[in-house]
């Protein structure tokens, strides 16, 4: 849980106020405190840290080197507390938390089921959605024991404690065949073509009704396969078909994501509607699960649902609950970790009623129950779980801040958190800058956090990061709090396609050739200036991209492109070094100037951050330049090199 400190949030708030005002009197007036009382609080803080944080001068106070380091760390601690409390509140409303969804392999490979599930993130961007492959026959038990929250199933069963409703009707109208089967290359299979081919069925003991209905549908289509073989699960049936043992009824909807070793071919006259159900616990009360359930219904019914708004905060002057202190968080963390009040009270040296009151105060400050009292102790609610995860970061930040301030007398000592976008160019620049900084300032710790471009300014304001490496962000032009400058140029000029995509082997693409391929891109609200520039460039090239869904995470876009779900916009650096499984193909006429920018707080007071910024500029401009591979135009491809790009896909 971290080291126990007597430092409280009020100490951090008071110190920040004195640092802003550069005087105890002015800060005391702003805080509505008597100056002697404020002076005692600052003295207590300095005694706890063991380092002088302020230097008294005739005109007020100045920060010592340790004070500058401590001020930056205090901002991170306060930001982490605010984020933890906000996460707890959002989890109580179901806007954050984890939801485990089980889907069978066949169901996940069916477009009408998989596509809406992939869009869940658009409706619930802050919910941790875990999609797990679970056979339909194992889903009921997993739902009942709590290791799944929702399931999409072809075989919902009839458990009394489970509820279900129709998700979709999937029409089985095709044959699943081994990839090397003689019928696998047919455009369509006639019923008589299957006269000598055994058909695969699920065992009737597991699914008696649908099996008999399926047999009737085959008979009506004139399909009279000589005999059938029985399998215990869809996966085992696919394996048997892939080995060449007959064929299996399947949906043409599966064709968009074929299973390995098999192909799907339509069968004339064959149609069997198969029901897919959404299943959940009948007594489900967790808000996050109910929100995901509603989002799935909205996707099924093609309704549009905006992401839920953040809950209003009951906050003090610093965006935090006015009465909240670090002891509340430490005490709650002890109860959560020990699983009960009695054990935690003994470890903390408190009485159990006193500890219970402190946790009750925290629940009031958060505005949500954090614990469920049980016979053998306590269990965390979704809100409590989210808050406990945030407290870990708060205590880590506090540890780091106190340690850095205590060491600051020895030279340039401290930490710098760099937020970056996950691109090759950014990673190479960060690696070179980190190496150069380590050589010059060995006592400075540099940490890397991944942040999308539009979220970096807020992360800087909240103290979650100290420096940002982001894509050129037009919205920052007149921001009074954030300064920025160009790191390197990396224009948008190519299409990222799966290495085995039919267009991936082209030397150059004409924009209209991409019109029928889904464009994997963000929603306009995520980064409106970039969105508008991209679409204006497309319009100039005569391209009206096809958009089936929007995605706000680069890694997700690249993963989908590698699965041949569409194409993504690529940087010049991607033509030489594309993401795994992808190839960057130039698009004729597309030359959108772009690049990487360096961001920092305009009025940064932390000397460590200033030193790291200087090193980063030297890496960009000076002798360390050779350590950074800057984007440059890729030489023309040759036929000998194209197969090498495809070999990177597994």
XYZ file of C-alpha atoms in Angstrom:
650
model
C 0.000 0.000 0.000
C 3.054 2.267 0.167
C 4.781 4.029 3.032
C 2.614 5.709 5.684
C 3.062 9.510 5.651
C 1.540 12.288 7.723
C 1.429 14.476 4.602
C -2.182 15.272 3.745
C -3.892 16.830 0.756
C -4.315 20.108 2.611
C -0.516 20.382 2.895
C -0.201 19.988 -0.873
C -2.966 22.508 -1.546
C -1.531 25.022 0.894
C 1.971 24.680 -0.504
C 0.716 25.105 -4.071
C -1.163 28.265 -3.027
C 1.968 29.744 -1.410
C 4.033 28.892 -4.487
C 1.499 30.598 -6.767
C 1.209 33.681 -4.583
C 4.964 33.836 -3.800
C 4.045 34.923 -0.300
C 2.450 33.530 2.859
C 0.248 36.555 3.446
C -1.269 36.588 -0.026
C -1.772 32.810 0.058
C -3.370 32.940 3.522
C -5.830 35.546 2.282
C -6.729 33.429 -0.756
C -7.193 30.331 1.439
C -9.132 32.212 4.150
C -6.597 31.143 6.771
C -4.678 33.062 9.378
C -1.086 33.576 8.257
C 0.425 31.934 11.399
C -1.744 28.856 10.868
C -0.641 28.589 7.235
C 2.983 29.093 8.244
C 2.707 26.217 10.748
C 1.234 23.931 8.075
C 4.096 24.699 5.674
C 6.636 24.172 8.481
C 5.042 20.788 9.284
C 5.304 19.834 5.616
C 8.988 20.804 5.427
C 9.684 18.824 8.608
C 7.997 15.750 7.120
C 9.868 16.042 3.831
C 13.102 16.842 5.665
C 14.064 19.549 3.171
C 13.521 23.307 3.004
C 10.966 23.977 0.290
C 10.776 27.777 0.584
C 13.281 30.576 1.020
C 11.969 33.603 2.872
C 12.826 36.914 1.173
C 11.931 40.542 1.927
C 9.305 40.431 -0.813
C 7.800 37.062 0.119
C 9.099 33.573 -0.599
C 10.962 31.796 -3.375
C 10.999 28.094 -4.108
C 14.179 26.177 -3.372
C 15.336 23.564 -5.894
C 13.644 20.962 -3.728
C 10.532 23.139 -3.579
C 10.309 23.319 -7.371
C 10.576 19.540 -7.608
C 8.013 19.107 -4.829
C 5.574 21.550 -6.457
C 5.562 19.562 -9.700
C 5.076 16.325 -7.775
C 2.273 17.825 -5.682
C 0.410 18.707 -8.879
C 0.717 15.080 -10.005
C -0.519 13.798 -6.638
C -3.522 16.133 -6.657
C -4.268 15.175 -10.258
C -4.049 11.477 -9.392
C -6.433 11.928 -6.435
C -8.933 13.776 -8.598
C -8.703 11.067 -11.281
C -9.191 8.308 -8.669
C -12.273 9.954 -7.181
C -13.720 10.661 -10.615
C -13.138 7.033 -11.634
C -14.980 5.877 -8.516
C -17.941 8.114 -9.310
C -18.070 7.073 -12.938
C -17.877 3.409 -11.986
C -20.850 3.878 -9.645
C -22.858 5.093 -12.642
C -21.568 2.287 -14.862
C -19.517 4.668 -17.005
C -16.304 2.894 -16.004
C -15.504 -0.617 -14.841
C -14.969 -4.016 -16.385
C -17.433 -6.164 -18.277
C -16.567 -9.709 -19.396
C -18.364 -10.861 -22.543
C -18.221 -14.467 -23.727
C -18.682 -15.265 -27.408
C -18.158 -18.574 -29.184
C -15.702 -18.886 -32.052
C -18.407 -19.364 -34.689
C -20.461 -16.469 -33.316
C -17.432 -14.152 -33.243
C -16.704 -15.029 -36.858
C -20.252 -14.068 -37.889
C -20.496 -10.516 -39.175
C -23.941 -9.681 -37.766
C -22.657 -10.569 -34.292
C -19.029 -9.427 -34.431
C -19.481 -6.021 -36.079
C -21.802 -4.516 -33.421
C -19.613 -5.881 -30.631
C -16.608 -4.142 -32.181
C -18.532 -0.847 -32.010
C -19.228 -1.123 -28.273
C -16.154 0.957 -27.494
C -17.648 3.906 -29.399
C -20.625 3.992 -27.019
C -18.719 3.165 -23.814
C -15.177 4.447 -24.337
C -14.186 4.288 -20.645
C -15.501 0.787 -19.919
C -12.933 -2.009 -19.887
C -14.587 -4.445 -22.294
C -13.033 -7.902 -22.183
C -14.149 -10.154 -25.031
C -13.357 -13.796 -24.346
C -13.822 -16.810 -26.580
C -16.102 -19.151 -24.639
C -17.984 -22.089 -26.112
C -21.746 -21.648 -25.950
C -22.044 -24.826 -23.893
C -19.747 -23.386 -21.201
C -21.287 -19.921 -21.135
C -24.184 -20.623 -18.686
C -21.862 -21.985 -15.989
C -19.446 -19.075 -16.468
C -22.308 -16.569 -16.163
C -23.578 -18.208 -12.979
C -20.170 -18.328 -11.286
C -19.469 -14.680 -12.158
C -16.516 -15.217 -14.498
C -18.644 -13.860 -17.361
C -21.091 -10.955 -17.262
C -22.743 -11.276 -20.682
C -22.759 -13.824 -23.486
C -23.777 -13.931 -27.119
C -24.846 -17.457 -27.827
C -26.432 -19.680 -30.453
C -27.454 -22.077 -27.659
C -28.732 -20.040 -24.671
C -30.073 -23.010 -22.721
C -32.820 -22.735 -20.113
C -31.199 -21.845 -16.761
C -33.687 -20.358 -14.269
C -31.163 -17.769 -13.058
C -30.299 -16.515 -16.536
C -32.240 -14.119 -18.742
C -31.992 -13.990 -22.518
C -33.432 -12.147 -25.465
C -33.091 -12.323 -29.216
C -29.957 -10.694 -30.594
C -30.274 -11.646 -34.252
C -31.400 -14.327 -36.666
C -28.464 -15.832 -38.516
C -29.485 -17.720 -41.651
C -27.596 -20.949 -42.237
C -27.533 -21.098 -46.026
C -24.090 -22.420 -46.957
C -21.697 -25.314 -46.628
C -18.538 -25.285 -44.523
C -15.904 -27.294 -46.395
C -12.231 -28.084 -46.102
C -10.175 -25.572 -48.078
C -8.914 -28.342 -50.374
C -12.314 -30.026 -50.847
C -13.338 -30.546 -54.532
C -16.419 -28.348 -53.995
C -14.497 -25.545 -52.261
C -13.948 -23.569 -55.494
C -17.563 -23.587 -56.614
C -19.415 -20.276 -56.785
C -22.545 -22.089 -55.575
C -23.259 -25.691 -54.614
C -26.291 -27.552 -55.922
C -28.149 -29.893 -53.508
C -27.229 -32.934 -55.654
C -23.512 -32.044 -55.250
C -23.789 -33.038 -51.590
C -25.364 -36.441 -52.253
C -22.102 -38.266 -51.471
C -20.925 -35.951 -48.689
C -21.672 -36.741 -45.017
C -23.110 -33.836 -43.046
C -21.929 -32.785 -39.580
C -24.445 -32.243 -36.762
C -24.230 -31.284 -33.119
C -25.144 -34.170 -30.866
C -28.974 -34.168 -30.486
C -28.630 -34.745 -26.723
C -27.202 -31.235 -26.353
C -29.508 -29.435 -28.771
C -32.452 -31.683 -29.712
C -34.907 -29.050 -31.062
C -32.634 -27.145 -33.468
C -31.016 -30.338 -34.746
C -34.375 -31.739 -35.835
C -35.368 -28.420 -37.424
C -32.059 -28.334 -39.280
C -32.631 -31.830 -40.637
C -36.042 -30.703 -41.895
C -34.511 -27.664 -43.651
C -31.966 -29.910 -45.402
C -34.743 -32.260 -46.551
C -36.817 -29.375 -47.924
C -33.802 -28.179 -49.918
C -33.426 -31.657 -51.445
C -30.120 -32.303 -49.639
C -29.866 -35.975 -48.827
C -26.380 -36.634 -47.605
C -25.827 -40.373 -47.081
C -25.038 -40.234 -43.347
C -24.061 -37.813 -40.651
C -21.412 -37.606 -37.967
C -21.937 -36.093 -34.546
C -19.645 -33.637 -32.787
C -19.734 -32.276 -29.258
C -18.973 -28.616 -29.953
C -18.813 -26.187 -32.894
C -15.019 -26.092 -32.623
C -14.682 -29.866 -32.899
C -17.073 -29.837 -35.856
C -14.936 -27.267 -37.686
C -11.826 -29.377 -37.038
C -13.500 -32.482 -38.453
C -14.700 -30.630 -41.549
C -11.237 -29.083 -42.025
C -9.774 -32.595 -42.042
C -11.942 -33.441 -45.070
C -14.692 -35.404 -43.314
C -17.812 -34.103 -45.086
C -19.415 -30.686 -44.699
C -21.272 -28.625 -42.116
C -24.256 -26.245 -42.397
C -23.109 -22.659 -41.816
C -24.017 -19.054 -42.612
C -22.652 -17.068 -45.534
C -22.267 -14.310 -42.954
C -19.193 -16.216 -41.818
C -17.461 -15.465 -45.107
C -16.211 -12.090 -43.880
C -13.964 -13.840 -41.343
C -13.274 -17.406 -42.512
C -12.039 -19.936 -39.988
C -8.622 -21.408 -40.633
C -8.521 -24.405 -42.961
C -12.113 -24.107 -44.182
C -14.135 -22.157 -46.738
C -17.798 -21.185 -46.985
C -19.773 -21.804 -50.196
C -23.519 -21.013 -50.639
C -25.932 -23.908 -51.221
C -28.836 -23.288 -53.576
C -32.260 -23.542 -51.925
C -30.929 -24.140 -48.405
C -32.095 -21.722 -45.701
C -32.314 -22.369 -41.977
C -32.850 -19.418 -39.562
C -30.737 -19.896 -36.449
C -31.371 -17.815 -33.357
C -28.528 -15.961 -31.589
C -29.344 -14.712 -28.086
C -27.961 -12.166 -25.653
C -27.695 -13.808 -22.202
C -27.062 -12.365 -18.711
C -27.750 -13.053 -15.038
C -31.373 -12.431 -14.182
C -30.496 -10.656 -10.900
C -27.690 -8.531 -12.386
C -27.312 -5.222 -10.489
C -23.903 -3.905 -11.558
C -24.446 -0.637 -13.406
C -21.564 -1.200 -15.808
C -23.012 -4.539 -16.972
C -26.485 -3.059 -17.358
C -25.010 -0.155 -19.359
C -23.205 -2.573 -21.676
C -26.432 -4.544 -22.048
C -28.288 -1.362 -23.048
C -25.492 -0.412 -25.468
C -25.705 -3.828 -27.126
C -29.448 -3.403 -27.504
C -28.912 0.023 -29.052
C -26.454 -1.448 -31.542
C -28.813 -4.302 -32.328
C -31.705 -1.901 -32.897
C -29.469 0.538 -34.827
C -30.149 3.290 -32.347
C -27.500 5.947 -31.736
C -26.417 6.500 -28.171
C -24.021 9.246 -27.115
C -21.287 8.383 -24.603
C -22.544 9.048 -21.053
C -21.575 12.426 -19.581
C -19.163 12.620 -16.693
C -20.909 12.898 -13.328
C -20.888 16.275 -11.647
C -18.295 16.656 -8.898
C -18.950 17.908 -5.367
C -15.604 19.665 -5.279
C -13.559 22.254 -3.455
C -11.404 24.928 -5.000
C -8.942 22.450 -6.457
C -11.464 20.183 -8.198
C -11.451 17.769 -5.234
C -14.023 17.048 -2.516
C -13.476 19.769 0.078
C -13.052 17.440 3.077
C -11.001 14.728 1.400
C -7.599 13.839 2.876
C -4.987 11.235 2.037
C -5.752 9.343 5.261
C -9.212 8.541 3.879
C -7.599 6.909 0.866
C -4.979 5.032 2.907
C -7.574 3.713 5.346
C -9.896 2.567 2.578
C -6.999 0.865 0.780
C -6.152 -1.031 3.992
C -9.742 -2.262 4.378
C -9.905 -3.249 0.700
C -6.587 -5.118 0.860
C -7.321 -6.894 4.159
C -10.888 -7.767 3.215
C -12.372 -6.484 6.464
C -12.431 -3.681 9.030
C -11.126 -5.698 11.974
C -7.837 -6.763 10.410
C -7.251 -3.339 8.839
C -7.993 -1.494 12.104
C -5.455 -3.628 13.961
C -2.777 -2.975 11.354
C -3.459 0.779 11.320
C -3.636 1.107 15.105
C -7.239 2.368 15.008
C -10.454 1.195 16.614
C -12.857 -0.538 14.258
C -15.665 2.052 14.744
C -13.211 4.882 14.016
C -12.010 3.200 10.842
C -15.587 2.536 9.762
C -16.418 6.241 10.200
C -13.429 7.277 8.096
C -14.445 4.958 5.255
C -18.032 6.200 5.569
C -16.748 9.770 5.195
C -14.912 8.735 2.027
C -18.064 7.116 0.606
C -19.876 10.391 1.259
C -17.132 12.396 -0.452
C -17.179 10.097 -3.497
C -20.957 9.903 -3.500
C -21.131 6.140 -3.958
C -20.881 2.932 -1.872
C -17.371 1.524 -2.030
C -17.820 -1.675 -0.021
C -20.436 -4.366 0.346
C -20.572 -5.762 3.868
C -20.573 -9.567 3.909
C -20.615 -12.195 6.638
C -16.873 -12.837 6.351
C -15.712 -9.312 5.658
C -16.213 -6.861 2.821
C -16.192 -6.943 -0.975
C -15.419 -4.039 -3.271
C -18.147 -2.521 -5.390
C -17.286 -1.443 -8.931
C -16.811 2.063 -7.559
C -14.548 0.797 -4.791
C -12.498 -1.251 -7.210
C -11.964 1.738 -9.503
C -11.011 3.962 -6.574
C -8.597 1.373 -5.149
C -6.779 1.179 -8.478
C -6.476 4.966 -8.514
C -5.191 5.075 -4.913
C -2.230 2.905 -5.902
C -1.125 5.602 -8.312
C -1.714 8.361 -5.732
C 0.553 6.677 -3.192
C 3.193 5.922 -5.816
C 3.188 9.581 -6.876
C 3.490 10.669 -3.263
C 6.414 8.300 -2.676
C 8.162 9.595 -5.781
C 7.510 13.263 -4.932
C 8.885 13.012 -1.398
C 11.898 11.033 -2.550
C 12.721 13.461 -5.368
C 12.426 16.508 -3.100
C 14.736 14.944 -0.509
C 17.356 14.258 -3.161
C 17.087 17.591 -4.949
C 19.922 19.154 -2.964
C 22.371 16.813 -4.735
C 21.915 18.285 -8.198
C 19.386 17.864 -10.999
C 17.302 15.117 -9.430
C 13.697 14.232 -10.014
C 11.373 12.682 -12.533
C 9.786 13.618 -15.803
C 6.754 11.850 -17.268
C 6.583 11.944 -21.067
C 3.303 11.243 -22.828
C 3.668 9.994 -26.376
C 1.715 8.656 -29.324
C 2.464 5.025 -30.320
C 4.222 5.597 -33.644
C 7.609 4.448 -34.859
C 8.883 8.010 -35.324
C 7.819 9.004 -31.790
C 9.327 5.867 -30.247
C 12.675 6.402 -31.937
C 12.802 10.032 -30.913
C 11.909 9.157 -27.309
C 14.586 6.445 -27.196
C 17.280 8.853 -28.374
C 16.175 11.635 -26.014
C 15.968 9.257 -23.052
C 19.469 7.964 -23.736
C 20.904 11.482 -24.032
C 19.138 12.636 -20.853
C 20.375 9.611 -18.924
C 23.961 10.343 -19.883
C 23.755 13.988 -18.820
C 21.416 13.721 -15.811
C 21.756 10.218 -14.334
C 19.638 11.107 -11.270
C 16.619 12.090 -13.382
C 14.020 9.348 -13.844
C 12.115 9.472 -17.127
C 8.832 7.604 -17.445
C 6.815 6.977 -20.600
C 3.016 6.985 -20.785
C 0.968 6.404 -23.954
C -1.555 9.207 -24.575
C -3.515 9.987 -27.772
C -2.850 13.463 -29.130
C -6.163 15.142 -28.104
C -5.758 13.952 -24.487
C -2.232 15.234 -23.958
C -3.161 18.897 -23.267
C -5.528 17.905 -20.438
C -2.934 15.460 -19.099
C -0.405 18.318 -18.987
C -2.836 20.656 -17.233
C -3.690 17.986 -14.652
C -0.051 17.115 -14.024
C -0.385 13.557 -15.281
C 2.480 14.140 -17.742
C 5.206 16.769 -17.944
C 6.046 16.660 -21.652
C 4.011 15.517 -24.636
C 5.134 14.050 -27.952
C 2.059 14.213 -30.152
C 0.865 14.550 -33.700
C 0.532 18.138 -34.880
C -2.447 19.484 -32.942
C -4.047 22.538 -34.521
C -6.287 23.281 -31.540
C -3.269 24.382 -29.466
C -2.460 27.445 -31.565
C -3.863 29.962 -29.064
C -3.855 27.904 -25.857
C -2.573 30.130 -23.029
C -1.487 27.195 -20.863
C 0.281 24.878 -23.338
C 3.389 25.685 -25.369
C 4.398 23.649 -28.398
C 6.950 23.431 -31.171
C 7.651 21.091 -34.066
C 9.860 18.065 -33.453
C 9.955 16.544 -36.905
C 7.982 16.376 -40.131
C 6.060 13.215 -40.963
C 3.399 13.893 -43.588
C 0.292 11.843 -44.315
C 0.727 10.348 -47.769
C -0.043 6.620 -47.828
C -2.636 3.938 -47.149
C -1.937 1.220 -44.579
C -3.244 -2.129 -45.823
C -2.895 -5.724 -44.701
C 0.206 -7.206 -46.309
C -1.942 -9.817 -48.080
C -4.569 -7.306 -49.248
C -5.037 -7.265 -53.073
C -4.003 -3.586 -53.165
C -0.926 -4.018 -50.969
C 1.346 -5.043 -53.841
C 0.684 -1.860 -55.822
C 3.462 0.685 -56.305
C 1.011 3.608 -56.091
C -2.722 3.804 -55.438
C -5.247 6.157 -56.976
C -7.566 7.502 -54.281
C -10.850 6.298 -55.893
C -9.532 2.704 -55.738
C -10.027 2.874 -51.959
C -13.671 3.971 -52.131
C -15.090 0.481 -51.555
C -12.614 -0.460 -48.807
C -13.791 0.567 -45.286
C -11.833 3.566 -44.017
C -10.668 3.039 -40.423
C -10.515 6.479 -38.860
C -11.533 8.436 -35.792
C -14.793 10.254 -35.085
C -14.670 13.969 -35.853
C -15.204 14.843 -32.182
C -11.900 13.181 -31.283
C -9.721 15.598 -33.311
C -11.847 17.899 -35.471
C -9.010 19.902 -37.145
C -7.217 16.777 -38.373
C -10.502 15.158 -39.415
C -11.471 18.191 -41.497
C -8.069 18.455 -43.194
C -8.069 14.760 -44.086
C -11.555 14.831 -45.573
C -10.796 18.032 -47.477
C -7.739 16.316 -48.967
C -9.853 13.284 -49.900
C -12.427 15.512 -51.583
C -9.678 17.089 -53.669
C -8.642 13.617 -54.825
C -12.197 12.539 -55.687
C -12.399 10.076 -52.805
C -15.521 9.673 -50.714
C -14.359 7.096 -48.161
C -16.596 4.318 -46.972
C -16.975 4.514 -43.171
C -18.647 1.602 -41.385
C -17.525 2.606 -37.870
C -15.126 5.022 -36.182
C -12.183 4.187 -33.918
C -10.196 6.471 -31.617
C -7.174 4.241 -30.884
C -4.278 3.805 -33.325
C -3.411 0.282 -32.212
C -7.019 -0.829 -32.723
C -7.106 0.743 -36.199
C -3.852 -0.967 -37.169
C -5.021 -4.320 -35.788
C -8.260 -4.101 -37.763
C -6.395 -3.104 -40.928
C -4.040 -6.074 -40.482
C -7.159 -8.304 -40.331
C -8.298 -6.877 -43.698
C -11.176 -4.997 -42.063
C -10.281 -1.872 -44.042
C -7.492 0.622 -44.628
C -5.924 3.283 -42.455
C -4.189 6.554 -43.191
C -0.392 6.268 -42.934
C 2.503 8.614 -42.315
C 5.510 8.942 -44.576
C 7.544 6.997 -42.003
C 5.117 4.083 -42.380
C 6.170 3.507 -45.981
C 9.580 2.502 -44.693
C 8.602 1.021 -41.334
C 4.866 0.165 -41.159
C 3.063 -1.307 -38.124
C 3.169 -5.103 -37.829
C 1.186 -6.910 -40.523
C 0.696 -3.809 -42.661
C 2.176 -2.259 -45.794
C 2.277 1.475 -46.526
C 1.299 2.172 -50.160
C 1.614 5.775 -51.471
C -1.637 7.409 -52.596
C -1.152 9.558 -55.677
C -1.725 13.231 -54.946
C -2.018 12.777 -51.172
C 0.571 14.985 -49.478
C -0.851 16.324 -46.235
C 1.830 18.131 -44.195
C 1.920 16.768 -40.670
C 4.424 15.746 -38.066
C 5.253 15.384 -34.392
C 5.058 18.264 -31.926
C 6.609 18.780 -28.508
C 4.193 20.008 -25.791
C 4.820 21.377 -22.296
C 3.191 23.642 -19.746
C 3.798 27.246 -20.765
C 4.630 28.355 -17.208
C 6.542 25.227 -16.155
C 8.422 25.723 -12.852
C 10.008 22.289 -12.493
C 13.722 22.591 -13.406
C 13.883 18.891 -14.211
C 11.296 19.289 -16.960
C 13.159 22.300 -18.341
C 16.402 20.282 -18.516
C 14.670 17.364 -20.269
C 13.118 19.757 -22.784
C 16.574 21.192 -23.536
C 17.940 17.703 -24.160
C 15.042 16.868 -26.473
C 15.689 19.992 -28.507
C 19.368 19.077 -28.792
C 18.430 15.601 -29.981
C 16.256 17.203 -32.625
C 18.767 19.871 -33.686
C 22.243 18.901 -32.551
C 24.876 16.195 -32.434
C 22.446 13.529 -31.188
C 20.506 13.813 -34.430
C 22.139 10.686 -35.825
C 20.518 8.651 -33.056
C 17.061 9.535 -34.367
C 15.766 8.016 -37.568
C 13.702 10.783 -39.094
C 11.041 9.978 -41.702
C 12.284 10.227 -45.230
C 10.889 9.276 -48.573
C 10.950 5.561 -49.113
C 12.706 4.369 -52.256
C 10.528 2.858 -54.963
C 9.586 -0.739 -54.325
C 10.947 -3.537 -56.392
C 9.253 -6.852 -57.096
C 11.934 -8.598 -55.054
C 11.013 -6.689 -51.886
C 7.236 -7.067 -51.874
C 7.148 -10.702 -50.735
C 9.321 -9.756 -47.755
C 6.642 -7.352 -46.533
C 3.989 -10.058 -46.709
C 6.126 -12.476 -44.715
C 5.774 -10.286 -41.648
C 2.151 -11.402 -41.204
C 1.456 -14.531 -39.209
